[in-house]
Amino acid sequence: MEQPWIYLVLLGAVIMLVGWKKPARSNNEAQFSENMEATLEHFIHEVGEENEKVLAVVEQLKKENDLQFNAARHRMDALEASLSQAEERAWHAEQTLAQIRREQSIQQPVGVNMSYTANTIAADSGHTISVLEHDIVSESASEQPNTVPQSIRSRYEQLFALVDEGKSNQQIADELHMNRGEVELIRQLSQQESERRV
């Protein structure tokens, strides 16, 4: 009669022990879950901040690249405009030289030997224009006609009047609406003409 009672007491004690352990385990699991959630939230927050920093850097690089591209495009446009102006000045200088050559060839006496030497005249833009200048040499003084050909200085009286006033090539070009290269070419040919006459 006493044995069944002991079994009942032991069974009750086991049930009470199990019941006491189970809430403790549940509390541990709940704490672990809370810690895990907090860790994940912190990780997600850090990842979000890093993404924002990366996006800010990418946006800044994009702006810098756009600025560099615009600056390069502006420089390219300026170079193209400068090249176009230099080509236009070269064309005007060649036209002026061709006109002077035609005028001088018409006025050349018979028996005159003409030789051409290459000369380079610097234009105001820094570019150089390769032109041909005339070197006129008479074979014999007896073969020259009685008529004296018109000199370059007399053909460009207004230009040389400004030269006599002490004005620079650029000032003369601006006042006469000519290119600086043309003014330099005319002055150089006039100087050579004067040297030949001496």
N, C-alpha and C. Protein backbone atom coordinates (compact mmCIF):
# COMPACT_ATOMS: atom_id res chain seq x y z
N MET A 1 0.83 -1.20 0.00
CA MET A 1 0.00 0.00 0.00
C MET A 1 0.87 1.25 0.00
N GLU A 2 2.04 1.18 0.58
CA GLU A 2 2.89 2.36 0.67
C GLU A 2 3.63 2.62 -0.64
N GLN A 3 3.90 1.62 -1.44
CA GLN A 3 4.67 1.80 -2.68
C GLN A 3 3.95 2.67 -3.69
N PRO A 4 2.70 2.47 -4.01
CA PRO A 4 2.02 3.34 -4.97
C PRO A 4 2.02 4.79 -4.53
N TRP A 5 1.94 5.04 -3.28
CA TRP A 5 1.93 6.43 -2.81
C TRP A 5 3.27 7.10 -3.07
N ILE A 6 4.33 6.36 -2.87
CA ILE A 6 5.68 6.90 -3.13
C ILE A 6 5.83 7.22 -4.62
N TYR A 7 5.31 6.33 -5.47
CA TYR A 7 5.40 6.57 -6.91
C TYR A 7 4.65 7.84 -7.30
N LEU A 8 3.51 8.03 -6.67
CA LEU A 8 2.73 9.24 -6.97
C LEU A 8 3.49 10.51 -6.56
N VAL A 9 4.15 10.44 -5.40
CA VAL A 9 4.92 11.60 -4.93
C VAL A 9 6.09 11.89 -5.87
N LEU A 10 6.78 10.82 -6.27
CA LEU A 10 7.91 11.00 -7.18
C LEU A 10 7.45 11.56 -8.54
N LEU A 11 6.33 11.03 -9.03
CA LEU A 11 5.80 11.50 -10.31
C LEU A 11 5.43 12.98 -10.24
N GLY A 12 4.84 13.37 -9.12
CA GLY A 12 4.49 14.79 -8.94
C GLY A 12 5.72 15.68 -8.89
N ALA A 13 6.76 15.18 -8.20
CA ALA A 13 7.99 15.97 -8.12
C ALA A 13 8.62 16.15 -9.50
N VAL A 14 8.59 15.06 -10.30
CA VAL A 14 9.16 15.14 -11.66
C VAL A 14 8.38 16.14 -12.50
N ILE A 15 7.06 16.09 -12.37
CA ILE A 15 6.23 17.02 -13.15
C ILE A 15 6.50 18.47 -12.76
N MET A 16 6.65 18.70 -11.46
CA MET A 16 6.94 20.06 -10.99
C MET A 16 8.31 20.55 -11.49
N LEU A 17 9.28 19.62 -11.49
CA LEU A 17 10.62 19.99 -11.95
C LEU A 17 10.61 20.34 -13.43
N VAL A 18 9.90 19.50 -14.19
CA VAL A 18 9.81 19.77 -15.64
C VAL A 18 9.10 21.09 -15.89
N GLY A 19 8.03 21.31 -15.13
CA GLY A 19 7.30 22.56 -15.29
C GLY A 19 8.14 23.78 -14.92
N TRP A 20 9.04 23.64 -13.98
CA TRP A 20 9.89 24.77 -13.58
C TRP A 20 11.00 25.04 -14.60
N LYS A 21 11.55 23.99 -15.22
CA LYS A 21 12.62 24.13 -16.21
C LYS A 21 12.10 24.70 -17.53
N LYS A 22 10.89 24.36 -17.89
CA LYS A 22 10.38 24.77 -19.20
C LYS A 22 10.25 26.28 -19.34
N PRO A 23 9.72 27.01 -18.38
CA PRO A 23 9.69 28.47 -18.51
C PRO A 23 11.08 29.09 -18.61
N ALA A 24 12.06 28.50 -17.92
CA ALA A 24 13.42 29.03 -18.00
C ALA A 24 13.96 28.93 -19.42
N ARG A 25 13.67 27.77 -20.06
CA ARG A 25 14.13 27.61 -21.44
C ARG A 25 13.43 28.59 -22.36
N SER A 26 12.14 28.79 -22.13
CA SER A 26 11.39 29.73 -22.96
C SER A 26 11.95 31.14 -22.81
N ASN A 27 12.32 31.52 -21.59
CA ASN A 27 12.90 32.84 -21.37
C ASN A 27 14.23 33.00 -22.10
N ASN A 28 15.05 31.95 -22.09
CA ASN A 28 16.34 32.00 -22.80
C ASN A 28 16.14 32.14 -24.30
N GLU A 29 15.20 31.40 -24.84
CA GLU A 29 14.93 31.48 -26.28
C GLU A 29 14.41 32.87 -26.66
N ALA A 30 13.57 33.43 -25.82
CA ALA A 30 13.05 34.77 -26.10
C ALA A 30 14.17 35.80 -26.07
N GLN A 31 15.07 35.68 -25.10
CA GLN A 31 16.19 36.61 -25.01
C GLN A 31 17.12 36.48 -26.22
N PHE A 32 17.35 35.23 -26.64
CA PHE A 32 18.20 34.98 -27.81
C PHE A 32 17.58 35.60 -29.07
N SER A 33 16.26 35.44 -29.20
CA SER A 33 15.58 36.00 -30.37
C SER A 33 15.66 37.52 -30.38
N GLU A 34 15.50 38.12 -29.19
CA GLU A 34 15.60 39.57 -29.11
C GLU A 34 17.00 40.06 -29.47
N ASN A 35 18.00 39.34 -28.96
CA ASN A 35 19.38 39.71 -29.29
C ASN A 35 19.66 39.59 -30.78
N MET A 36 19.13 38.50 -31.37
CA MET A 36 19.33 38.28 -32.81
C MET A 36 18.66 39.38 -33.62
N GLU A 37 17.46 39.77 -33.24
CA GLU A 37 16.75 40.83 -33.95
C GLU A 37 17.50 42.16 -33.83
N ALA A 38 17.99 42.44 -32.62
CA ALA A 38 18.73 43.69 -32.43
C ALA A 38 20.01 43.71 -33.27
N THR A 39 20.69 42.56 -33.33
CA THR A 39 21.91 42.47 -34.13
C THR A 39 21.62 42.68 -35.62
N LEU A 40 20.54 42.03 -36.09
CA LEU A 40 20.17 42.17 -37.49
C LEU A 40 19.77 43.60 -37.83
N GLU A 41 19.03 44.23 -36.94
CA GLU A 41 18.64 45.62 -37.17
C GLU A 41 19.86 46.54 -37.23
N HIS A 42 20.81 46.30 -36.33
CA HIS A 42 22.04 47.10 -36.33
C HIS A 42 22.82 46.89 -37.63
N PHE A 43 22.90 45.64 -38.08
CA PHE A 43 23.61 45.32 -39.31
C PHE A 43 22.94 45.98 -40.52
N ILE A 44 21.60 45.89 -40.55
CA ILE A 44 20.87 46.51 -41.66
C ILE A 44 21.08 48.02 -41.67
N HIS A 45 21.10 48.62 -40.48
CA HIS A 45 21.31 50.07 -40.38
C HIS A 45 22.71 50.45 -40.90
N GLU A 46 23.73 49.67 -40.53
CA GLU A 46 25.09 49.95 -41.00
C GLU A 46 25.20 49.80 -42.51
N VAL A 47 24.56 48.74 -43.04
CA VAL A 47 24.59 48.53 -44.49
C VAL A 47 23.93 49.71 -45.21
N GLY A 48 22.81 50.18 -44.66
CA GLY A 48 22.13 51.33 -45.26
C GLY A 48 23.01 52.57 -45.27
N GLU A 49 23.72 52.82 -44.17
CA GLU A 49 24.62 53.98 -44.12
C GLU A 49 25.75 53.85 -45.13
N GLU A 50 26.31 52.65 -45.25
CA GLU A 50 27.38 52.43 -46.22
C GLU A 50 26.88 52.66 -47.65
N ASN A 51 25.66 52.19 -47.93
CA ASN A 51 25.09 52.40 -49.26
C ASN A 51 24.91 53.88 -49.57
N GLU A 52 24.46 54.63 -48.57
CA GLU A 52 24.30 56.07 -48.76
C GLU A 52 25.64 56.75 -49.05
N LYS A 53 26.69 56.32 -48.33
CA LYS A 53 28.02 56.90 -48.57
C LYS A 53 28.50 56.58 -49.98
N VAL A 54 28.30 55.32 -50.40
CA VAL A 54 28.73 54.91 -51.74
C VAL A 54 27.98 55.71 -52.80
N LEU A 55 26.67 55.88 -52.62
CA LEU A 55 25.88 56.65 -53.57
C LEU A 55 26.34 58.10 -53.63
N ALA A 56 26.70 58.67 -52.48
CA ALA A 56 27.19 60.05 -52.45
C ALA A 56 28.50 60.18 -53.21
N VAL A 57 29.41 59.20 -53.03
CA VAL A 57 30.69 59.23 -53.74
C VAL A 57 30.47 59.09 -55.25
N VAL A 58 29.58 58.18 -55.65
CA VAL A 58 29.29 57.99 -57.07
C VAL A 58 28.71 59.26 -57.67
N GLU A 59 27.81 59.91 -56.95
CA GLU A 59 27.21 61.15 -57.44
C GLU A 59 28.26 62.25 -57.59
N GLN A 60 29.18 62.34 -56.62
CA GLN A 60 30.24 63.34 -56.69
C GLN A 60 31.17 63.08 -57.88
N LEU A 61 31.53 61.81 -58.10
CA LEU A 61 32.37 61.46 -59.24
C LEU A 61 31.68 61.79 -60.55
N LYS A 62 30.39 61.55 -60.61
CA LYS A 62 29.63 61.86 -61.83
C LYS A 62 29.65 63.36 -62.11
N LYS A 63 29.46 64.17 -61.05
CA LYS A 63 29.51 65.62 -61.24
C LYS A 63 30.88 66.08 -61.71
N GLU A 64 31.94 65.52 -61.10
CA GLU A 64 33.30 65.90 -61.51
C GLU A 64 33.58 65.51 -62.96
N ASN A 65 33.12 64.32 -63.35
CA ASN A 65 33.31 63.89 -64.74
C ASN A 65 32.57 64.81 -65.70
N ASP A 66 31.36 65.22 -65.32
CA ASP A 66 30.59 66.13 -66.18
C ASP A 66 31.32 67.47 -66.32
N LEU A 67 31.87 67.98 -65.21
CA LEU A 67 32.59 69.25 -65.27
C LEU A 67 33.83 69.13 -66.16
N GLN A 68 34.58 68.03 -66.01
CA GLN A 68 35.77 67.83 -66.82
C GLN A 68 35.41 67.71 -68.30
N PHE A 69 34.32 67.01 -68.59
CA PHE A 69 33.89 66.85 -69.98
C PHE A 69 33.51 68.20 -70.58
N ASN A 70 32.76 69.00 -69.82
CA ASN A 70 32.36 70.32 -70.31
C ASN A 70 33.57 71.22 -70.54
N ALA A 71 34.56 71.15 -69.62
CA ALA A 71 35.77 71.96 -69.77
C ALA A 71 36.54 71.54 -71.02
N ALA A 72 36.66 70.22 -71.22
CA ALA A 72 37.38 69.72 -72.40
C ALA A 72 36.65 70.13 -73.69
N ARG A 73 35.33 70.07 -73.66
CA ARG A 73 34.55 70.46 -74.84
C ARG A 73 34.73 71.95 -75.14
N HIS A 74 34.77 72.76 -74.08
CA HIS A 74 34.97 74.20 -74.26
C HIS A 74 36.35 74.49 -74.85
N ARG A 75 37.38 73.79 -74.34
CA ARG A 75 38.73 73.98 -74.89
C ARG A 75 38.79 73.55 -76.35
N MET A 76 38.11 72.47 -76.68
CA MET A 76 38.11 71.99 -78.06
C MET A 76 37.44 73.00 -78.99
N ASP A 77 36.31 73.57 -78.53
CA ASP A 77 35.64 74.58 -79.35
C ASP A 77 36.53 75.81 -79.55
N ALA A 78 37.24 76.21 -78.48
CA ALA A 78 38.13 77.37 -78.58
C ALA A 78 39.28 77.09 -79.56
N LEU A 79 39.83 75.87 -79.52
CA LEU A 79 40.91 75.52 -80.44
C LEU A 79 40.42 75.49 -81.88
N GLU A 80 39.21 74.98 -82.09
CA GLU A 80 38.66 74.95 -83.44
C GLU A 80 38.45 76.36 -83.97
N ALA A 81 37.95 77.26 -83.11
CA ALA A 81 37.75 78.65 -83.52
C ALA A 81 39.08 79.32 -83.84
N SER A 82 40.10 79.06 -83.01
CA SER A 82 41.42 79.64 -83.25
C SER A 82 42.02 79.13 -84.56
N LEU A 83 41.85 77.83 -84.83
CA LEU A 83 42.36 77.25 -86.07
C LEU A 83 41.66 77.86 -87.28
N SER A 84 40.34 78.04 -87.16
CA SER A 84 39.59 78.64 -88.26
C SER A 84 40.06 80.06 -88.55
N GLN A 85 40.31 80.84 -87.49
CA GLN A 85 40.80 82.21 -87.67
C GLN A 85 42.19 82.21 -88.30
N ALA A 86 43.05 81.28 -87.86
CA ALA A 86 44.40 81.21 -88.43
C ALA A 86 44.36 80.86 -89.91
N GLU A 87 43.47 79.93 -90.28
CA GLU A 87 43.34 79.57 -91.69
C GLU A 87 42.84 80.75 -92.52
N GLU A 88 41.91 81.51 -91.93
CA GLU A 88 41.40 82.69 -92.65
C GLU A 88 42.50 83.73 -92.83
N ARG A 89 43.32 83.96 -91.79
CA ARG A 89 44.42 84.91 -91.92
C ARG A 89 45.45 84.44 -92.95
N ALA A 90 45.70 83.13 -92.97
CA ALA A 90 46.65 82.60 -93.94
C ALA A 90 46.14 82.81 -95.36
N TRP A 91 44.84 82.61 -95.54
CA TRP A 91 44.26 82.79 -96.87
C TRP A 91 44.38 84.24 -97.32
N HIS A 92 44.09 85.20 -96.42
CA HIS A 92 44.20 86.62 -96.76
C HIS A 92 45.65 86.99 -97.08
N ALA A 93 46.58 86.44 -96.31
CA ALA A 93 48.00 86.73 -96.57
C ALA A 93 48.43 86.20 -97.93
N GLU A 94 47.96 85.00 -98.27
CA GLU A 94 48.30 84.43 -99.57
C GLU A 94 47.70 85.25 -100.71
N GLN A 95 46.47 85.74 -100.50
CA GLN A 95 45.84 86.57 -101.52
C GLN A 95 46.62 87.88 -101.72
N THR A 96 47.03 88.48 -100.60
CA THR A 96 47.81 89.72 -100.70
C THR A 96 49.13 89.48 -101.42
N LEU A 97 49.80 88.38 -101.07
CA LEU A 97 51.07 88.06 -101.72
C LEU A 97 50.87 87.81 -103.20
N ALA A 98 49.79 87.09 -103.55
CA ALA A 98 49.53 86.82 -104.97
C ALA A 98 49.29 88.11 -105.73
N GLN A 99 48.58 89.05 -105.11
CA GLN A 99 48.32 90.33 -105.76
C GLN A 99 49.62 91.11 -105.98
N ILE A 100 50.47 91.12 -104.95
CA ILE A 100 51.75 91.82 -105.09
C ILE A 100 52.61 91.17 -106.17
N ARG A 101 52.59 89.86 -106.22
CA ARG A 101 53.38 89.15 -107.24
C ARG A 101 52.88 89.49 -108.64
N ARG A 102 51.54 89.56 -108.79
CA ARG A 102 50.99 89.90 -110.11
C ARG A 102 51.39 91.31 -110.52
N GLU A 103 51.28 92.24 -109.55
CA GLU A 103 51.63 93.62 -109.86
C GLU A 103 53.10 93.76 -110.22
N GLN A 104 53.95 93.07 -109.50
CA GLN A 104 55.39 93.16 -109.77
C GLN A 104 55.75 92.47 -111.08
N SER A 105 55.06 91.36 -111.39
CA SER A 105 55.37 90.65 -112.64
C SER A 105 54.99 91.48 -113.85
N ILE A 106 53.90 92.28 -113.70
CA ILE A 106 53.50 93.15 -114.81
C ILE A 106 54.52 94.25 -115.04
N GLN A 107 55.13 94.73 -113.97
CA GLN A 107 56.06 95.85 -114.06
C GLN A 107 57.50 95.42 -114.28
N GLN A 108 57.77 94.11 -114.43
CA GLN A 108 59.15 93.65 -114.59
C GLN A 108 59.68 94.00 -115.97
N PRO A 109 60.91 94.54 -116.09
CA PRO A 109 61.54 94.77 -117.40
C PRO A 109 62.00 93.46 -118.00
N VAL A 110 62.29 93.50 -119.32
CA VAL A 110 62.77 92.31 -120.01
C VAL A 110 64.17 91.98 -119.51
N GLY A 111 64.46 90.72 -119.34
CA GLY A 111 65.79 90.30 -118.92
C GLY A 111 65.98 90.30 -117.44
N VAL A 112 64.89 90.34 -116.68
CA VAL A 112 65.01 90.31 -115.22
C VAL A 112 64.87 88.88 -114.75
N ASN A 113 65.78 88.47 -113.91
CA ASN A 113 65.76 87.12 -113.36
C ASN A 113 65.14 87.16 -111.98
N MET A 114 64.06 86.38 -111.75
CA MET A 114 63.37 86.37 -110.46
C MET A 114 63.63 85.05 -109.75
N SER A 115 63.99 85.15 -108.50
CA SER A 115 64.18 83.95 -107.68
C SER A 115 63.32 84.08 -106.45
N TYR A 116 62.77 82.97 -106.01
CA TYR A 116 61.87 82.97 -104.86
C TYR A 116 62.52 82.23 -103.70
N THR A 117 62.43 82.83 -102.58
CA THR A 117 62.93 82.17 -101.37
C THR A 117 61.80 82.08 -100.37
N ALA A 118 61.78 80.98 -99.63
CA ALA A 118 60.70 80.78 -98.64
C ALA A 118 60.98 81.61 -97.41
N ASN A 119 59.95 82.26 -96.94
CA ASN A 119 60.08 83.06 -95.72
C ASN A 119 58.87 82.80 -94.84
N THR A 120 59.06 82.86 -93.54
CA THR A 120 57.97 82.59 -92.60
C THR A 120 57.64 83.84 -91.82
N ILE A 121 56.38 84.24 -91.84
CA ILE A 121 55.95 85.44 -91.14
C ILE A 121 55.04 85.02 -90.01
N ALA A 122 55.33 85.50 -88.79
CA ALA A 122 54.52 85.11 -87.63
C ALA A 122 53.26 85.96 -87.59
N ALA A 123 52.10 85.33 -87.52
CA ALA A 123 50.84 86.05 -87.41
C ALA A 123 50.56 86.36 -85.96
N ASP A 124 49.56 87.27 -85.68
CA ASP A 124 49.31 87.71 -84.30
C ASP A 124 48.77 86.60 -83.43
N SER A 125 48.24 85.53 -83.98
CA SER A 125 47.72 84.43 -83.16
C SER A 125 48.79 83.46 -82.76
N GLY A 126 50.04 83.68 -83.21
CA GLY A 126 51.11 82.75 -82.85
C GLY A 126 51.33 81.71 -83.92
N HIS A 127 50.41 81.60 -84.88
CA HIS A 127 50.58 80.63 -85.95
C HIS A 127 51.54 81.21 -86.99
N THR A 128 52.15 80.39 -87.78
CA THR A 128 53.06 80.87 -88.81
C THR A 128 52.48 80.58 -90.17
N ILE A 129 52.67 81.51 -91.05
CA ILE A 129 52.15 81.36 -92.41
C ILE A 129 53.34 81.33 -93.34
N SER A 130 53.48 80.25 -94.07
CA SER A 130 54.61 80.12 -94.99
C SER A 130 54.25 80.84 -96.29
N VAL A 131 55.04 81.83 -96.66
CA VAL A 131 54.77 82.60 -97.87
C VAL A 131 56.02 82.66 -98.72
N LEU A 132 55.85 83.10 -99.93
CA LEU A 132 56.98 83.27 -100.85
C LEU A 132 57.20 84.76 -101.07
N GLU A 133 58.43 85.19 -100.93
CA GLU A 133 58.75 86.60 -101.15
C GLU A 133 59.61 86.72 -102.41
N HIS A 134 59.57 87.86 -103.02
CA HIS A 134 60.28 88.08 -104.29
C HIS A 134 61.66 88.66 -104.03
N ASP A 135 62.60 88.14 -104.78
CA ASP A 135 63.96 88.70 -104.79
C ASP A 135 64.26 89.07 -106.25
N ILE A 136 64.18 90.32 -106.56
CA ILE A 136 64.34 90.74 -107.96
C ILE A 136 65.77 91.21 -108.18
N VAL A 137 66.43 90.60 -109.15
CA VAL A 137 67.82 90.95 -109.45
C VAL A 137 67.92 91.29 -110.93
N SER A 138 68.40 92.46 -111.27
CA SER A 138 68.55 92.87 -112.67
C SER A 138 69.84 92.29 -113.24
N GLU A 139 69.76 91.79 -114.47
CA GLU A 139 70.95 91.23 -115.11
C GLU A 139 71.88 92.34 -115.59
N SER A 140 71.28 93.41 -116.04
CA SER A 140 72.14 94.48 -116.55
C SER A 140 71.41 95.80 -116.40
N ALA A 141 72.13 96.83 -116.00
CA ALA A 141 71.50 98.13 -115.80
C ALA A 141 71.07 98.73 -117.13
N SER A 142 71.76 98.36 -118.22
CA SER A 142 71.44 98.91 -119.52
C SER A 142 70.13 98.37 -120.06
N GLU A 143 69.69 97.19 -119.55
CA GLU A 143 68.48 96.56 -120.04
C GLU A 143 67.24 97.09 -119.35
N GLN A 144 67.36 97.93 -118.32
CA GLN A 144 66.21 98.45 -117.61
C GLN A 144 65.53 99.52 -118.46
N PRO A 145 64.19 99.53 -118.47
CA PRO A 145 63.49 100.54 -119.27
C PRO A 145 63.58 101.90 -118.61
N ASN A 146 63.18 102.91 -119.35
CA ASN A 146 63.24 104.27 -118.84
C ASN A 146 62.17 104.52 -117.79
N THR A 147 61.06 103.79 -117.89
CA THR A 147 59.97 104.00 -116.93
C THR A 147 60.32 103.32 -115.62
N VAL A 148 60.11 104.03 -114.52
CA VAL A 148 60.40 103.48 -113.20
C VAL A 148 59.14 102.81 -112.66
N PRO A 149 59.20 101.51 -112.30
CA PRO A 149 57.99 100.84 -111.79
C PRO A 149 57.55 101.45 -110.47
N GLN A 150 56.27 101.37 -110.24
CA GLN A 150 55.71 101.90 -108.99
C GLN A 150 56.19 101.06 -107.82
N SER A 151 56.66 101.73 -106.78
CA SER A 151 57.19 101.01 -105.62
C SER A 151 56.06 100.53 -104.72
N ILE A 152 56.40 99.58 -103.85
CA ILE A 152 55.41 99.07 -102.90
C ILE A 152 54.98 100.17 -101.95
N ARG A 153 55.93 101.00 -101.57
CA ARG A 153 55.61 102.08 -100.62
C ARG A 153 54.60 103.06 -101.22
N SER A 154 54.73 103.33 -102.54
CA SER A 154 53.79 104.26 -103.17
C SER A 154 52.41 103.62 -103.37
N ARG A 155 52.39 102.29 -103.52
CA ARG A 155 51.09 101.62 -103.69
C ARG A 155 50.34 101.54 -102.37
N TYR A 156 51.05 101.56 -101.26
CA TYR A 156 50.41 101.46 -99.94
C TYR A 156 50.79 102.70 -99.12
N GLU A 157 50.48 103.87 -99.68
CA GLU A 157 50.87 105.12 -99.03
C GLU A 157 50.24 105.25 -97.65
N GLN A 158 48.96 104.89 -97.55
CA GLN A 158 48.26 105.03 -96.27
C GLN A 158 48.90 104.15 -95.20
N LEU A 159 49.27 102.94 -95.58
CA LEU A 159 49.89 102.02 -94.63
C LEU A 159 51.22 102.57 -94.13
N PHE A 160 52.06 103.06 -95.07
CA PHE A 160 53.38 103.53 -94.66
C PHE A 160 53.31 104.89 -93.96
N ALA A 161 52.20 105.63 -94.20
CA ALA A 161 52.01 106.86 -93.44
C ALA A 161 51.80 106.54 -91.96
N LEU A 162 51.07 105.47 -91.70
CA LEU A 162 50.87 105.04 -90.32
C LEU A 162 52.16 104.48 -89.73
N VAL A 163 52.97 103.83 -90.59
CA VAL A 163 54.28 103.34 -90.12
C VAL A 163 55.16 104.51 -89.70
N ASP A 164 55.14 105.57 -90.52
CA ASP A 164 55.95 106.75 -90.20
C ASP A 164 55.49 107.42 -88.91
N GLU A 165 54.21 107.23 -88.58
CA GLU A 165 53.70 107.79 -87.32
C GLU A 165 54.13 106.98 -86.11
N GLY A 166 54.77 105.84 -86.36
CA GLY A 166 55.27 105.02 -85.26
C GLY A 166 54.27 104.01 -84.74
N LYS A 167 53.23 103.73 -85.51
CA LYS A 167 52.23 102.77 -85.05
C LYS A 167 52.70 101.34 -85.30
N SER A 168 52.24 100.44 -84.45
CA SER A 168 52.65 99.04 -84.55
C SER A 168 51.87 98.35 -85.67
N ASN A 169 52.34 97.14 -86.03
CA ASN A 169 51.67 96.37 -87.07
C ASN A 169 50.21 96.08 -86.71
N GLN A 170 49.98 95.76 -85.44
CA GLN A 170 48.62 95.44 -85.01
C GLN A 170 47.72 96.67 -85.10
N GLN A 171 48.23 97.84 -84.71
CA GLN A 171 47.44 99.07 -84.79
C GLN A 171 47.12 99.41 -86.25
N ILE A 172 48.10 99.23 -87.12
CA ILE A 172 47.87 99.50 -88.55
C ILE A 172 46.83 98.54 -89.11
N ALA A 173 46.95 97.25 -88.75
CA ALA A 173 46.00 96.26 -89.24
C ALA A 173 44.58 96.58 -88.78
N ASP A 174 44.44 97.00 -87.54
CA ASP A 174 43.11 97.34 -87.02
C ASP A 174 42.53 98.56 -87.72
N GLU A 175 43.37 99.55 -87.97
CA GLU A 175 42.88 100.80 -88.57
C GLU A 175 42.53 100.63 -90.04
N LEU A 176 43.30 99.81 -90.76
CA LEU A 176 43.06 99.60 -92.20
C LEU A 176 42.20 98.37 -92.48
N HIS A 177 41.76 97.71 -91.41
CA HIS A 177 40.94 96.49 -91.55
C HIS A 177 41.66 95.43 -92.37
N MET A 178 42.90 95.22 -92.03
CA MET A 178 43.72 94.19 -92.67
C MET A 178 44.17 93.19 -91.62
N ASN A 179 44.77 92.10 -92.09
CA ASN A 179 45.37 91.14 -91.17
C ASN A 179 46.78 91.58 -90.83
N ARG A 180 47.20 91.26 -89.63
CA ARG A 180 48.55 91.64 -89.20
C ARG A 180 49.60 91.00 -90.11
N GLY A 181 49.35 89.75 -90.56
CA GLY A 181 50.30 89.09 -91.44
C GLY A 181 50.48 89.83 -92.76
N GLU A 182 49.38 90.42 -93.27
CA GLU A 182 49.48 91.19 -94.51
C GLU A 182 50.35 92.43 -94.30
N VAL A 183 50.14 93.11 -93.19
CA VAL A 183 50.93 94.32 -92.91
C VAL A 183 52.41 93.97 -92.81
N GLU A 184 52.73 92.89 -92.09
CA GLU A 184 54.13 92.48 -91.95
C GLU A 184 54.74 92.12 -93.30
N LEU A 185 53.95 91.44 -94.14
CA LEU A 185 54.44 91.03 -95.46
C LEU A 185 54.75 92.25 -96.33
N ILE A 186 53.82 93.22 -96.34
CA ILE A 186 54.02 94.41 -97.17
C ILE A 186 55.24 95.20 -96.70
N ARG A 187 55.40 95.35 -95.40
CA ARG A 187 56.55 96.09 -94.87
C ARG A 187 57.86 95.38 -95.20
N GLN A 188 57.85 94.05 -95.12
CA GLN A 188 59.08 93.31 -95.39
C GLN A 188 59.46 93.41 -96.87
N LEU A 189 58.46 93.29 -97.75
CA LEU A 189 58.75 93.41 -99.18
C LEU A 189 59.23 94.81 -99.53
N SER A 190 58.66 95.83 -98.88
CA SER A 190 59.11 97.20 -99.12
C SER A 190 60.56 97.38 -98.67
N GLN A 191 60.91 96.78 -97.53
CA GLN A 191 62.29 96.88 -97.04
C GLN A 191 63.26 96.22 -98.01
N GLN A 192 62.88 95.04 -98.53
CA GLN A 192 63.76 94.36 -99.49
C GLN A 192 63.88 95.16 -100.78
N GLU A 193 62.76 95.78 -101.18
CA GLU A 193 62.80 96.61 -102.38
C GLU A 193 63.76 97.78 -102.20
N SER A 194 63.73 98.40 -101.02
CA SER A 194 64.63 99.52 -100.73
C SER A 194 66.09 99.07 -100.73
N GLU A 195 66.35 97.88 -100.16
CA GLU A 195 67.72 97.36 -100.12
C GLU A 195 68.24 97.07 -101.52
N ARG A 196 67.37 96.59 -102.41
CA ARG A 196 67.81 96.30 -103.78
C ARG A 196 68.16 97.59 -104.53
N ARG A 197 67.38 98.63 -104.26
CA ARG A 197 67.64 99.90 -104.94
C ARG A 197 68.95 100.53 -104.47
N VAL A 198 69.30 100.29 -103.20
CA VAL A 198 70.57 100.80 -102.68
C VAL A 198 71.72 100.03 -103.32
